[in-house]
Coordinates of C-alpha atoms in Angstrom, one line a residue:
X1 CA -0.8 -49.8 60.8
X2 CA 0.6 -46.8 62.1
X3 CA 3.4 -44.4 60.5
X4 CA 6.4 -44.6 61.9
X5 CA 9.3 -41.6 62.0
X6 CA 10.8 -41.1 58.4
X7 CA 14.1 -41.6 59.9
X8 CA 14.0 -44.8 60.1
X9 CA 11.5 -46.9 57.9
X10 CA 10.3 -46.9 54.3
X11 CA 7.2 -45.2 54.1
X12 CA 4.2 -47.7 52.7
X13 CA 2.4 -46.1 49.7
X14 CA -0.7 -48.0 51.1
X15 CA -0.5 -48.7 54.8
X16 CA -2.6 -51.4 55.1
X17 CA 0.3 -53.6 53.8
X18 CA 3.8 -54.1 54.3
X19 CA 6.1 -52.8 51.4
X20 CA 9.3 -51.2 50.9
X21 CA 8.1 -48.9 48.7
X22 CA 10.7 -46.4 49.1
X23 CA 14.2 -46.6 47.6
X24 CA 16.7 -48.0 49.8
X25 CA 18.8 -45.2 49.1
X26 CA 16.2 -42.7 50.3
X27 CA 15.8 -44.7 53.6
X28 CA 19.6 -44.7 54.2
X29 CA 20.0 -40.9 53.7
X30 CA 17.2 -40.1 56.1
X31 CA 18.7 -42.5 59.1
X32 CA 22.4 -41.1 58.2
X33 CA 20.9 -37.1 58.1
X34 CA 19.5 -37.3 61.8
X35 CA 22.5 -38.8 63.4
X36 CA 24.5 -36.6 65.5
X37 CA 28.3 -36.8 64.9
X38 CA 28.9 -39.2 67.9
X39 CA 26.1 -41.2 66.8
X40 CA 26.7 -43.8 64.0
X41 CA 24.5 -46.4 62.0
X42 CA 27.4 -49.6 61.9
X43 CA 25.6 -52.0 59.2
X44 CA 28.0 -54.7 57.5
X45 CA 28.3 -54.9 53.9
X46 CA 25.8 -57.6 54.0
X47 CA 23.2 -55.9 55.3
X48 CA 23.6 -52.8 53.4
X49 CA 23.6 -55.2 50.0
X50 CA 20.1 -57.0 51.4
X51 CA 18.6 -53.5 52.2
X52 CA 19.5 -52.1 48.7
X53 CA 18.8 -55.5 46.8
X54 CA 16.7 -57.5 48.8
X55 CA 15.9 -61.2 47.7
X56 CA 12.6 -62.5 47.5
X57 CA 10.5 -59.4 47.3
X58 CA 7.4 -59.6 46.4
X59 CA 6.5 -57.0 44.3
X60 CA 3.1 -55.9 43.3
X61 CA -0.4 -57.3 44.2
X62 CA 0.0 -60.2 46.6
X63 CA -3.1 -62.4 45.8
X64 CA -1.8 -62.7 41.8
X65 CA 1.2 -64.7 43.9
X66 CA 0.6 -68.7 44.3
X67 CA 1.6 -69.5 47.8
X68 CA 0.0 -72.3 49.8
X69 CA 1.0 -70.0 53.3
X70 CA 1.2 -66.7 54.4
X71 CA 1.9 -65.0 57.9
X72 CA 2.3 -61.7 59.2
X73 CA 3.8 -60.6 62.2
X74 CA 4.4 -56.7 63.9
X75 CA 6.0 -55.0 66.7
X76 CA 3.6 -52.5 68.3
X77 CA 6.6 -50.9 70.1
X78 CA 8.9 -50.2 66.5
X79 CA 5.7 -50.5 64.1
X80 CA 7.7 -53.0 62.0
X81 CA 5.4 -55.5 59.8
X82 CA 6.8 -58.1 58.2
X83 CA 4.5 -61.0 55.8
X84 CA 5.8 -64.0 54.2
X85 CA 4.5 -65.7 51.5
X86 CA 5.6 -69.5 51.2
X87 CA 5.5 -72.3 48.5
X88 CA 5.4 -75.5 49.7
X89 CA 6.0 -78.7 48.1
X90 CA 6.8 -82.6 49.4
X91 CA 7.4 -80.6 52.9
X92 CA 9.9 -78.7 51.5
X93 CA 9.9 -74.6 51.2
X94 CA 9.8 -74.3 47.6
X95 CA 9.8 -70.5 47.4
X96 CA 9.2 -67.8 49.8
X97 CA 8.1 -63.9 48.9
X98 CA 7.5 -61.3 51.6
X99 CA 7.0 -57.9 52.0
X100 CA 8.4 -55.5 55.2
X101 CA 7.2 -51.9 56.6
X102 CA 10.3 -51.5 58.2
X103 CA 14.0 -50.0 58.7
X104 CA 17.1 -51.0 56.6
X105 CA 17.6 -54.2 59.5
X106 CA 14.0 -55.1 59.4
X107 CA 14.0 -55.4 55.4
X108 CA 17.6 -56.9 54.9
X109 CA 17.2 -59.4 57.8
X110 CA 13.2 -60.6 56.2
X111 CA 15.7 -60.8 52.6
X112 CA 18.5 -62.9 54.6
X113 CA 15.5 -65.2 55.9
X114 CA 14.0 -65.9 52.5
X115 CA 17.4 -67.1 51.5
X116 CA 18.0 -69.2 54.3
X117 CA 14.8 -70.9 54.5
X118 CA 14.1 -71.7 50.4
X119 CA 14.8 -75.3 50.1
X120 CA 14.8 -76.2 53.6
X121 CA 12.2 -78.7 55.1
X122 CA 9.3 -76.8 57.5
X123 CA 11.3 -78.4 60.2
X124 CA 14.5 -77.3 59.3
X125 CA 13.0 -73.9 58.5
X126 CA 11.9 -73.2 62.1
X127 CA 15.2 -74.1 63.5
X128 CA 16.5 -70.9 61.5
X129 CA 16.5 -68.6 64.9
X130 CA 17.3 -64.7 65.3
X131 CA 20.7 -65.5 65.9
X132 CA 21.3 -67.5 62.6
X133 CA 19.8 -64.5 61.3
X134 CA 22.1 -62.0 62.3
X135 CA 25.1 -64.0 62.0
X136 CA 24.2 -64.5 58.6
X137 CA 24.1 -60.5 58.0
X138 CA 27.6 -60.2 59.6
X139 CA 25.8 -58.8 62.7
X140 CA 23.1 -56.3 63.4
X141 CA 22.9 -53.4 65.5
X142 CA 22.1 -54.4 69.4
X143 CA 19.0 -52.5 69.3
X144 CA 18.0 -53.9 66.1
X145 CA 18.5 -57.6 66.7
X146 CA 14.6 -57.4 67.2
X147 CA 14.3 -56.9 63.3
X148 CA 15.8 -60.8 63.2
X149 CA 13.2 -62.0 65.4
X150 CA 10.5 -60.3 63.6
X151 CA 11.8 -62.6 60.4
X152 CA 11.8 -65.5 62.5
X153 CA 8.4 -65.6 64.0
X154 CA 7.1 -64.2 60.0
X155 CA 7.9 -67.1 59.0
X156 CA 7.0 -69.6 61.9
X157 CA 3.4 -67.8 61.7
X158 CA 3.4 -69.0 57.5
X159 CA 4.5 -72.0 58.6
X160 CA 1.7 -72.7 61.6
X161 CA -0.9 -71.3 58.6
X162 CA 0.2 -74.1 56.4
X163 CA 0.0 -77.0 59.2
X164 CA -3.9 -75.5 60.2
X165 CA -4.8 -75.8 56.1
X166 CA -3.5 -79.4 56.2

């Protein structure tokens, strides 16, 4: 995985896999220090409060979590990487972790995904689209709306893994 700019990711402590390893808060004051006064970052509250407290995280080493599924997913151009871990029972999402190597969209809109999807049958779960996404964040910058679809196909790649173990 390659580094990206400091202005705008969290920096992995171990690049080989997705984390947000950095504070939130340090993330936010490097995209706000490199922007010119006519350029501004415009997150909603939402987004702000799933980049600083994301649900779902999973913290630590990933193999000590149960998870019947798991799928990753990156954008070459950005050098986002999102994975998602799910827990599946009777069909149903049960519980989903992830970890993101990504900006403050790319981490709050992975958060937003876990909390729309837990509970949800796999069906229902892929029908949660970009859009639904970014709605549910009160928006997200135009040239961040990728971040949502990164979340999307995350978890349509866990869910794929979990149909191919069946």
């Amino acid at each position: 995985m390659t580094t990206k700019p400091q202005s705008d990711s969290i920096l992995a402590q171990n690049s080989a896999e997705p984390t947000n390893s950095a504070t939130p808060s340090d993330n936010a004051a490097c995209e706000n220090s490199n922007q010119s006064a006519s350029q501004s970052w415009v997150y909603s509250d939402i987004v702000k409060d799933h980049f600083l407290s994301p649900r779902n995280f999973l913290m630590g080493d990933e193999t000590k979590y149960p998870h019947d599924a798991e799928g990753t997913v990156g954008n070459p151009v950005c050098g986002d990487q999102m994975k998602m871990f799910l827990q599946i029972e009777d069909d149903k999402i049960k519980d989903v972790k992830w970890k993101t190597y990504g900006c403050a969209s790319a981490i709050a809109s992975t958060s937003a995904l876990s909390e729309l999807a837990k509970g949800k049958t796999l069906d229902d779960a892929l029908k949660i689209g970009p859009a639904e996404i970014a709605e549910f964040l009160g928006g997200l910058p135009a040239h961040k709306f990728h971040c949502s679809v990164l979340g999307h196909e995350a978890l349509a790649a866990a869910i794929e893994n979990y149909h191919k173990q069946q």
